[in-house]
XYZ file of C-alpha atoms in Angstrom:
546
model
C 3.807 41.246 -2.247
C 4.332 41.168 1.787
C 8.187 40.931 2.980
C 7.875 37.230 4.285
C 6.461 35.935 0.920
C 9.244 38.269 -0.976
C 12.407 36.300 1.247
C 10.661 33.322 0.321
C 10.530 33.357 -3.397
C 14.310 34.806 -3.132
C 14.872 31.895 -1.621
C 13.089 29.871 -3.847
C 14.981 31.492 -7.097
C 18.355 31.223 -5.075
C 17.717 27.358 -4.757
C 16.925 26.450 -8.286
C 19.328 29.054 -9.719
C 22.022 26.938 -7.326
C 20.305 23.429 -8.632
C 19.458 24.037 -12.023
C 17.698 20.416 -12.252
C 19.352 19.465 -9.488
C 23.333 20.370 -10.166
C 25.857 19.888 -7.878
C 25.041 20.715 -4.774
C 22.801 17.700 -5.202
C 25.729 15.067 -5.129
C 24.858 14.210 -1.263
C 22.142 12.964 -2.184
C 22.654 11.376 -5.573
C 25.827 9.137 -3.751
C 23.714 8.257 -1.241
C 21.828 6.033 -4.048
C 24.913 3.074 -4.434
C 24.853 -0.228 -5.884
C 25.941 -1.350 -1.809
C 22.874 0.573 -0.440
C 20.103 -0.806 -3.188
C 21.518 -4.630 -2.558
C 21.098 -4.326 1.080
C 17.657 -3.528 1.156
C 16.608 -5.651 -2.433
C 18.517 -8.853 -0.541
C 15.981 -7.719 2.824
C 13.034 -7.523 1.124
C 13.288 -10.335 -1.058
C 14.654 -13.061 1.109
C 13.301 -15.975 2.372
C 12.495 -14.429 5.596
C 9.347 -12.339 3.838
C 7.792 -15.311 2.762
C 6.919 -13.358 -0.274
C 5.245 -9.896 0.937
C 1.715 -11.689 0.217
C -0.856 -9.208 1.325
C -2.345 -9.547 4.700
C 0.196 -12.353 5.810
C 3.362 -11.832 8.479
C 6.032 -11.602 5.476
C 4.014 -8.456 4.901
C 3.897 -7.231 8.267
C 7.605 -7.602 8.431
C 8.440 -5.491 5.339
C 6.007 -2.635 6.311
C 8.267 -2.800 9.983
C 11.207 -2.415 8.023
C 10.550 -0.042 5.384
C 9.320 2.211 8.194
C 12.554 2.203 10.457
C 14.254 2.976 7.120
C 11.971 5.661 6.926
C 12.965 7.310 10.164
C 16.513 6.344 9.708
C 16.393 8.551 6.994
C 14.532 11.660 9.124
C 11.464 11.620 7.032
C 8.280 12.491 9.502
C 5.060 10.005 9.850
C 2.520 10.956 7.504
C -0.336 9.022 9.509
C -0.698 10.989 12.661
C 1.791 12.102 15.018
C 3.989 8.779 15.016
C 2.881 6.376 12.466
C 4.176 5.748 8.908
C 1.470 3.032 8.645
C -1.854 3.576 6.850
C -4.297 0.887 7.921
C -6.055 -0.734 4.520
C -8.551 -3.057 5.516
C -9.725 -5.577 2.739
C -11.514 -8.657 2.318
C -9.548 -11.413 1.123
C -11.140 -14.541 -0.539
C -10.255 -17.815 -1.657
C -12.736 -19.197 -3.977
C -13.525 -22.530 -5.975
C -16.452 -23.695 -8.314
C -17.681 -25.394 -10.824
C -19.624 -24.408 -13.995
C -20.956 -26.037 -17.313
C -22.302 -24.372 -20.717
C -25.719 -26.007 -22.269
C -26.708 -25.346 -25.632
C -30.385 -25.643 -26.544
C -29.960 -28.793 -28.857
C -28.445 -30.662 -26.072
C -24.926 -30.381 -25.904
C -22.851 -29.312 -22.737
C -19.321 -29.108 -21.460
C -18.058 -28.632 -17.749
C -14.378 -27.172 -17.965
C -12.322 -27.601 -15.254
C -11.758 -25.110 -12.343
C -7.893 -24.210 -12.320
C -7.371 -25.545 -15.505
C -9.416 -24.443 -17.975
C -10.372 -21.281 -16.423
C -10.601 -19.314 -13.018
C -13.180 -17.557 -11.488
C -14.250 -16.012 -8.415
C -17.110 -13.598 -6.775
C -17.270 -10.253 -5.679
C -19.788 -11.351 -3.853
C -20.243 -11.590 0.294
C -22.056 -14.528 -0.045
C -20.026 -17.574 0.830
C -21.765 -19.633 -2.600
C -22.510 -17.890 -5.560
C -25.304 -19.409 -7.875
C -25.560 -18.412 -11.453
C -27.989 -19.664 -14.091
C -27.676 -17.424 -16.967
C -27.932 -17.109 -21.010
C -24.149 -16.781 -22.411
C -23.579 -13.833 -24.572
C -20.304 -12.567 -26.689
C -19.826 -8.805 -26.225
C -16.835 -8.723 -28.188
C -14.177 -6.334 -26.542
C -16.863 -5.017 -24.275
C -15.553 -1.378 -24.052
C -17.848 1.317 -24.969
C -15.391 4.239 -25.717
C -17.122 7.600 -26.776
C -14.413 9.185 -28.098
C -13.644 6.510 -30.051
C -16.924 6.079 -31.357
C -17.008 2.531 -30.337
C -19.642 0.699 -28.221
C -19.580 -3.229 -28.353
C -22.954 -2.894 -26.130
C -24.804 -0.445 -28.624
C -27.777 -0.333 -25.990
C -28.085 -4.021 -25.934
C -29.708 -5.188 -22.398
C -27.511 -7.576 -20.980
C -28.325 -7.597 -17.149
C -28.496 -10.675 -15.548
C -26.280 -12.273 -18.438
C -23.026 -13.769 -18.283
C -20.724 -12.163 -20.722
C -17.936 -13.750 -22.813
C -15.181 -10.802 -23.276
C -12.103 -10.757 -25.228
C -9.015 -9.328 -23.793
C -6.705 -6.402 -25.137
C -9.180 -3.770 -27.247
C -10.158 -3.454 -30.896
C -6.705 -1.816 -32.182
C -4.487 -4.580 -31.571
C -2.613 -5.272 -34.746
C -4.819 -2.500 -36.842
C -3.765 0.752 -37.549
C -7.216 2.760 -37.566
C -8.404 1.618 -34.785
C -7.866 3.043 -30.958
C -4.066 3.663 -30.308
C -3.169 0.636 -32.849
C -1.200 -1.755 -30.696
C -0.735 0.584 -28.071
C -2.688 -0.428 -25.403
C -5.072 2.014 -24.042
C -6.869 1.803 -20.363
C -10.222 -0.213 -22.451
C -7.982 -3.057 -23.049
C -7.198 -3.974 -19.301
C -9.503 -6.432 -17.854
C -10.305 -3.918 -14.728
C -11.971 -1.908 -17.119
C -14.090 -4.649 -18.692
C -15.080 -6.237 -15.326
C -15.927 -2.518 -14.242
C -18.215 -1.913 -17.499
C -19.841 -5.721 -16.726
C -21.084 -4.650 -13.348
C -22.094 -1.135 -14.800
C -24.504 -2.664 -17.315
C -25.777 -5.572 -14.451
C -24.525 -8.630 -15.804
C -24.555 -11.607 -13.420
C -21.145 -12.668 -14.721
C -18.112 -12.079 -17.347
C -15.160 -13.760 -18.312
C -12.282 -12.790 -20.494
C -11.300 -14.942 -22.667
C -7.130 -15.573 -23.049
C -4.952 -15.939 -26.054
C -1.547 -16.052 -26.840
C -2.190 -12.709 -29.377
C -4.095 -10.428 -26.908
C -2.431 -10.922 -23.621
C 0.929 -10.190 -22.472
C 1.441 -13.183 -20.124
C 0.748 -16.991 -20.201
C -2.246 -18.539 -19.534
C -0.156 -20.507 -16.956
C 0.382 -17.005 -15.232
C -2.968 -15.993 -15.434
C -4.064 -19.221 -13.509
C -0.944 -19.402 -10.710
C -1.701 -16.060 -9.904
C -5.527 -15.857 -9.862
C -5.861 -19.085 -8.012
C -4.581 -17.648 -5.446
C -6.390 -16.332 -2.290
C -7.559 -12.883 -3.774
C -7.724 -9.195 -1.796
C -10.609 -6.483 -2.284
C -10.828 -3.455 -0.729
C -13.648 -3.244 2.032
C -15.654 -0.734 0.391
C -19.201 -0.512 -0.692
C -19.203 -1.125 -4.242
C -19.847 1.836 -6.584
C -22.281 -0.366 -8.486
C -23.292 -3.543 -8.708
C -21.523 -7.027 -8.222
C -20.548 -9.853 -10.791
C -21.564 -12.662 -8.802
C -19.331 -14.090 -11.137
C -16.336 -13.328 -12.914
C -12.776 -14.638 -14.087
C -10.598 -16.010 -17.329
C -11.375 -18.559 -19.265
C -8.149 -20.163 -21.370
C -8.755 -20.550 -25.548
C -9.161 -23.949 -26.102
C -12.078 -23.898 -23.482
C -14.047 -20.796 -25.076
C -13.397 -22.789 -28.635
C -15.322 -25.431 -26.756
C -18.092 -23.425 -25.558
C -18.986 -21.647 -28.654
C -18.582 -24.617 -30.746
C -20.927 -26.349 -28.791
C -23.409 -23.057 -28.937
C -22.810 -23.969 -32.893
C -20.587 -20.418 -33.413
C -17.344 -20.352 -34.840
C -14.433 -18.761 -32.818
C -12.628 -17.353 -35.055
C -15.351 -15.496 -37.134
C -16.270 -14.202 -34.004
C -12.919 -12.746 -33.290
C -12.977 -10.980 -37.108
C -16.437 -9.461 -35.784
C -15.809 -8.086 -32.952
C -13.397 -6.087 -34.704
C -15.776 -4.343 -36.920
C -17.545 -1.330 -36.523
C -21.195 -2.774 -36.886
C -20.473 -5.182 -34.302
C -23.375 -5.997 -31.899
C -23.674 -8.413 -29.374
C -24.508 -12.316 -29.984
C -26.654 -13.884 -27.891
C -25.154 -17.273 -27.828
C -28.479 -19.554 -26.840
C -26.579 -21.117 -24.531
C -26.790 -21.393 -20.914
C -24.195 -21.199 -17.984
C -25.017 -23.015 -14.839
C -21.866 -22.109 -11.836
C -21.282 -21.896 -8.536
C -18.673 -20.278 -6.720
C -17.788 -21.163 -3.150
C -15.626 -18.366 -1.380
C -13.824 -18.654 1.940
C -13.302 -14.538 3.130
C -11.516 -13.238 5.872
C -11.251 -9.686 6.752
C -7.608 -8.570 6.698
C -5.664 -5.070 7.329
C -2.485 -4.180 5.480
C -0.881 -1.183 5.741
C 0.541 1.884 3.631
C 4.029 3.063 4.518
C 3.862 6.531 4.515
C 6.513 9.294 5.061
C 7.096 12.958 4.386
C 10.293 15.254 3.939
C 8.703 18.802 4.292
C 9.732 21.082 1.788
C 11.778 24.116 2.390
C 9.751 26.921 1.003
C 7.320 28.417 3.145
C 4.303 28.522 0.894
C 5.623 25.465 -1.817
C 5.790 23.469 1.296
C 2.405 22.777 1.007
C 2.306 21.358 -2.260
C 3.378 17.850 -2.712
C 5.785 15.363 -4.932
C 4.688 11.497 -4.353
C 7.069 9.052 -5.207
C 5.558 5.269 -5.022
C 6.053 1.404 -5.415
C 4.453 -1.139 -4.305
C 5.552 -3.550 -1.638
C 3.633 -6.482 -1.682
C 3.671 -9.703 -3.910
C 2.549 -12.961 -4.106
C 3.704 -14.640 -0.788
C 3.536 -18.650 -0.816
C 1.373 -20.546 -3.282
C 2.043 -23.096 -5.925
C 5.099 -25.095 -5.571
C 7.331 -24.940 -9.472
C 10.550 -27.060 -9.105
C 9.980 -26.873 -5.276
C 9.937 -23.340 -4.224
C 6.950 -22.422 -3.201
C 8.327 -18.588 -2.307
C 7.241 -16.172 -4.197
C 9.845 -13.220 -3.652
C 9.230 -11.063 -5.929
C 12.801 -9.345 -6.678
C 12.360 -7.736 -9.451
C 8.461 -7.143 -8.547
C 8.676 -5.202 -6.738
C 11.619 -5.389 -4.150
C 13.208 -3.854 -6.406
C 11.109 -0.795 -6.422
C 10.860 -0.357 -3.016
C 14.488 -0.748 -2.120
C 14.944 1.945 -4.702
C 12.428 4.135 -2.771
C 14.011 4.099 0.540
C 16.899 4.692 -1.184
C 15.395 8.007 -2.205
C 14.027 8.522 1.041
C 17.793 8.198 2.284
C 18.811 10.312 -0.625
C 16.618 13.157 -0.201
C 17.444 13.404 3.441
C 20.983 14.267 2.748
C 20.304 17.046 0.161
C 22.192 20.356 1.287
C 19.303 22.057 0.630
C 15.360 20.395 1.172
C 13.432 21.154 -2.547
C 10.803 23.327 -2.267
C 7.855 21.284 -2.210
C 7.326 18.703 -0.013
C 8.124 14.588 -0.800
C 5.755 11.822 0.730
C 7.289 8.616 0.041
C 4.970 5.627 0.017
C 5.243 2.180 -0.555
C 2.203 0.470 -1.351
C 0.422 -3.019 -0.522
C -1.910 -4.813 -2.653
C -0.878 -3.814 -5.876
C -0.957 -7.384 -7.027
C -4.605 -7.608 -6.445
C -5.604 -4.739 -8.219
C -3.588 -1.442 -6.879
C -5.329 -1.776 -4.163
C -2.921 0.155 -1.300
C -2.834 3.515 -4.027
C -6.387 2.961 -4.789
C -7.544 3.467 -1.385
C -4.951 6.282 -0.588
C -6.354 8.399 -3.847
C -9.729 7.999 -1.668
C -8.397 8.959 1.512
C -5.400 10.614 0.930
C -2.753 11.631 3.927
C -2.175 14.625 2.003
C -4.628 16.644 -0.249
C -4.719 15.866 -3.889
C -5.441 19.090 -4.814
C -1.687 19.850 -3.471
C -0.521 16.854 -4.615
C 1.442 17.917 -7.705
C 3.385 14.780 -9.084
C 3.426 11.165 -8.374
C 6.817 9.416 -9.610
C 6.556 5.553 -9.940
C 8.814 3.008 -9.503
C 7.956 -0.777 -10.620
C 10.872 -2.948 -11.225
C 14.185 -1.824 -10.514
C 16.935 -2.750 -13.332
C 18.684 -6.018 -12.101
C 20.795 -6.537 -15.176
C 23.438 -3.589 -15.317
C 24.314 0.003 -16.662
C 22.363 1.099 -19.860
C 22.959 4.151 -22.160
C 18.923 4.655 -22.168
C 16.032 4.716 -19.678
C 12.687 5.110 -20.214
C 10.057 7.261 -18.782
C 6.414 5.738 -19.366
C 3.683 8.792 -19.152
C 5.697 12.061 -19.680
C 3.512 12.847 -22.747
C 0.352 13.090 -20.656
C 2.333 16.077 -18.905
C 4.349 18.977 -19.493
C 7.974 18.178 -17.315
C 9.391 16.645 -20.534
C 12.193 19.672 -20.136
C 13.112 18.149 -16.749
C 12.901 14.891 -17.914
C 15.604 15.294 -20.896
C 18.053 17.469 -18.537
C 17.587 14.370 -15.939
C 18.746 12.228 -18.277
C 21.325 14.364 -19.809
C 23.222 14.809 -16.205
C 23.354 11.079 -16.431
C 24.349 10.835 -19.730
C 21.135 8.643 -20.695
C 18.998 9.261 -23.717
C 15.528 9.020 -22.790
C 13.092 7.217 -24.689
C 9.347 6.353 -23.953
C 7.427 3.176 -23.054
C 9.172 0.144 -24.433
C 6.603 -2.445 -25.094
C 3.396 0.082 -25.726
C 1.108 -3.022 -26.552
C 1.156 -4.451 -23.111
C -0.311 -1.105 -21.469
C 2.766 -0.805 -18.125
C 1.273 2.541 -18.396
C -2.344 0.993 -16.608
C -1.216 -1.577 -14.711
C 0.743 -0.112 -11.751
C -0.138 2.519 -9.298
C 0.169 5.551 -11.342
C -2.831 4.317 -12.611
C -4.942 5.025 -9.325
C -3.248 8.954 -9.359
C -4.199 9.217 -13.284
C -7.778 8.495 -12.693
C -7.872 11.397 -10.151
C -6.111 13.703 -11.994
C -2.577 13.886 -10.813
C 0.001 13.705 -13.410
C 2.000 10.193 -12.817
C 5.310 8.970 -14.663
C 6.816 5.790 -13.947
C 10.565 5.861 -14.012
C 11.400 2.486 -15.615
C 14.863 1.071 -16.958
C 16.647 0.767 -20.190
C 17.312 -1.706 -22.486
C 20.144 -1.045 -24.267
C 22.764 -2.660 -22.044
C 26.313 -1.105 -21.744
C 28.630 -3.792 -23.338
C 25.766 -5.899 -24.610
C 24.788 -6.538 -28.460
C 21.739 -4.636 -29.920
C 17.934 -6.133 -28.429
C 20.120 -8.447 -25.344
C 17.927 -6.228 -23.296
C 15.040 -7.032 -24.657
C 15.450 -10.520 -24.685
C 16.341 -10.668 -21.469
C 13.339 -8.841 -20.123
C 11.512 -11.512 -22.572
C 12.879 -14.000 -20.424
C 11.850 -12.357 -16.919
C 8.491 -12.319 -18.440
C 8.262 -16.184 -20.053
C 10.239 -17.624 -16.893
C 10.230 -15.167 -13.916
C 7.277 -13.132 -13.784
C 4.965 -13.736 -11.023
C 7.014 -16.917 -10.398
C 9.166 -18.209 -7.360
C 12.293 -18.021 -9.942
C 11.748 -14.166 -9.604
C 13.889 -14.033 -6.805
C 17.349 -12.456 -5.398
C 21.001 -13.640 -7.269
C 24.373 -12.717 -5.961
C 25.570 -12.459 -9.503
C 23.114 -9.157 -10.181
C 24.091 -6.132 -11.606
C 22.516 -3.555 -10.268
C 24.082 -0.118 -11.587
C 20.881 0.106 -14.153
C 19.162 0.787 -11.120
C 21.638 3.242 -9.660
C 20.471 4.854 -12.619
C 16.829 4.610 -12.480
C 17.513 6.199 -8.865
C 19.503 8.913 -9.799
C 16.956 10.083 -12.544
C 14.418 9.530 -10.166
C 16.278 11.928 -7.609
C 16.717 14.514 -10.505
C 12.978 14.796 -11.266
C 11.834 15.100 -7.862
C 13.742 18.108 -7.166
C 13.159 19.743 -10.730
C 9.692 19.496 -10.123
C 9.830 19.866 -6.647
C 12.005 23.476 -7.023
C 9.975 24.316 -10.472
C 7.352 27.175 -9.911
C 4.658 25.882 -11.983
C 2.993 22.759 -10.893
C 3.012 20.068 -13.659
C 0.187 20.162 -16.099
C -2.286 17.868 -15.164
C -3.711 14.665 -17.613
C -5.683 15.710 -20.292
C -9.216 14.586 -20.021
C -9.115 12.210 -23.090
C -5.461 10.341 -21.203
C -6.756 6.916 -21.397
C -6.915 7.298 -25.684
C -5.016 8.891 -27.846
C -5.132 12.564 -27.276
C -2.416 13.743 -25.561
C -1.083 17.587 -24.746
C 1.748 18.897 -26.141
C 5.384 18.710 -24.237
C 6.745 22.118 -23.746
């Protein structure tokens, strides 16, 4: 071993010898995360002012200026060039409308209503979309190998539109995929994704009450809305058209088709299941209005303090965008998005701030970056995994933030994707340093493990956690926590009401930050690089934790 490289792994052993996890020459940086520090910036980000953080819009623009002169407040150098934390994303933003009807071949026809009874739009270029196409059910439309399960089994369905069901086959059974945990097949990305693989002209999933986490009153505030894309050339082909469609309207369509819904729904569930070629036909046209837009990654890097580890990377994330303005409910027509995700990113620059004052810099090197477009489909990580300001191959972690706890200390705190790696060790000293027991992912059956931008490091093969919250509240009777979460979801969740109080407790997230802090420089200090995902992550085969 040459002399420099044998001073720098003395080094190396004398800092996590000093830090164990992180110990206490870490306090610097773990008082530096305060309930004072996280309200300043969660207030900021979530005010008025913001206008929501809707992608591509000046509320956007304005938290993207702040986040980076928090950034350099806190020393951390550009990661886009010489002097730039801001990674252009350029996208194509639409705002569609339409109109469609079903015919079946004895006569009968309905027309549902656009906003109402479902949603749809194009990802398309053309500014009308025409489709005239036969209607068939696919059931779950997942074709999963490794399960043995293909709702397609080799059935043409190109130029078809395609009725879908959401969630996948193992919902509420125990022999079938991950039972009612969700698995990456369940998640209507996938299912559009598989649509366009096998050329169908359009899909729709179809909501219920049983097999989707949200209402179908979310669903249509928040689709309605104007609606980013990355501006990319698709990797396959386009669904000219594609959206949900609420229950009572499919009822109605496959009634009229002379099908019965709910045999269809015990069907799709078997394994003989093939697709059903409904007879009927489905006449629509979608009108889009697109603008090109560019939003912007905030991107920032403390450089590690080991000579050769320096080159490896920890990357913690959260997104920064939301909703902006749209539908007025009880006359707000803000949507601030505290808890998603202000939250999350005031908790990252208070990391950023954190990190900064360590005694000693970790090994590796952190790039903090706060996201846009995650609301639209992970957009800001999905187009940093493709063009990424540091190599993947040296990226060794990404850390996750989405939702910051708003309602107070916990004894618990759970870490969502720690199975899919090997830093469990870190993960339980983390939590023992702040007297937390750790548990796993809370509500398994609505998938939080897919649906946030760990997703877009998972599917290149960087291990991702997401550092969520507990929910058993300090001082609170046993499942408060849950029912208030409940609540967010049923009143809050991707509604104006999901904005900044004066009366929130914020020392859960204290907590969520202080964790955080402690697994960035385990894993940061920690000779071996995390294990990465095994190839079979998205089902139910998992490595074990050492």
């Amino acid at each position: 071993m040459k002399p420099g490289h044998l001073a720098s792994r003395l080094g190396l052993l004398m800092i996590v010898a000093a830090m164990g996890c992180t110990g206490d020459s870490a306090e610097p940086g773990l008082n530096a995360i305060t309930t004072e520090a996280f309200d300043a910036h969660l207030r900021f980000l979530s005010s008025d002012f913001l206008e929501g953080r809707g992608t591509g819009t000046r509320g956007s623009e304005q938290a993207t200026a702040y986040i980076s002169n928090q950034y350099e407040l806190a020393g951390l150098v550009p990661a886009v060039g010489d002097s730039s934390y801001l990674q252009p994303v350029p996208m194509i933003a639409r705002t569609a409308d339409g109109r469609m009807a079903f015919r079946a071949p004895g006569g009968a026809s309905f027309e549902p209503e656009f906003g109402e009874d479902f949603v749809a739009w194009s990802s398309d270029t053309a500014a009308v979309s025409v489709v005239d196409a036969e209607l068939v059910f696919v059931g779950y439309g997942i074709t999963a190998p490794e399960w043995d399960w293909d709702d397609y089994e080799d059935v043409d369905v190109s130029g078809r539109v395609l009725l879908i069901l959401a969630n996948d086959p193992g919902s509420g059974s125990s022999n079938r995929f991950m039972g009612d945990t969700l698995t990456y097949y369940g998640l209507s990305e996938y299912k559009f994704a598989e649509a366009e693989r096998r050329g169908a002209a359009g899909a729709f999933l179809i909501h219920t009450a049983e097999s989707t986490p949200v209402t179908w009153e979310v669903i249509r505030t928040s689709l309605m809305r104007e609606k980013a894309s990355l501006d990319v050339a698709p990797d396959s082909g386009v669904l000219a058209l594609q959206g949900w469609m609420a229950q009572e309207a499919a009822e109605q369509v496959v009634a009229m088709a002379r099908l019965d819904f709910q045999t269809l729904l015990e069907t799709a569930r078997s394994d003989n299941f093939r697709p059903v070629f409904t007879g009927a036909r489905t006449t629509a046209e979608v009108r889009s209005e697109t603008r090109s837009i560019v939003d912007h990654n905030v991107a920032g890097i403390l450089r590690g303090s080991d000579p050769e580890l320096a080159q490896e990377f920890v990357v913690i994330t959260a997104h920064h965008d939301h909703l902006g303005i749209g539908e007025a409910v009880n006359d707000d027509s803000i949507y601030n998005g505290a808890y998603d995700n202000a939250s999350g990113t005031a908790l990252l620059i208070c990391l950023a701030d954190a990190f900064g004052r360590l005694p000693q810099r970790p090994a590796r090197s952190i790039l903090f970056l706060a996201v846009t477009g995650e609301e639209s489909g992970l957009l800001g990580s999905r187009f940093y995994t493709k063009n990424p300001l540091v190599p993947l191959t040296h990226t060794v972690l990404n850390i996750n933030i989405d939702g910051g706890n708003l309602w107070g200390a916990t004894e618990d705190l759970a870490v969502l994707g720690a199975e899919l790696t090997d830093i469990r060790r870190i993960l339980v000293q983390a939590a023992r340093a702040e007297n937390l027991r750790l548990e796993g992912d809370p509500a398994p059956e609505q998938g939080f493990l897919y649906r946030s931008d760990q997703l877009s490091f998972l599917q290149v093969g960087v291990p991702a956690i997401v550092v969520g919250h507990g929910f058993d509240f300090i001082g609170r009777m046993p499942g408060w926590g849950d029912r208030m979460f409940s609540e967010y979801i049923d009143v809050s969740y991707h509604r104006p009401s999901d904005e900044y109080r004066s009366d929130l407790d914020l020392r859960g997230a204290v907590q969520q930050g202080r964790i955080a802090l402690r697994v960035g420089v385990g894993v940061a200090n920690r000779r071996e690089r995390p294990a990465t995902p095994h190839a079979r992550w998205s089902g139910g085969e998992v490595p074990n934790d050492q």
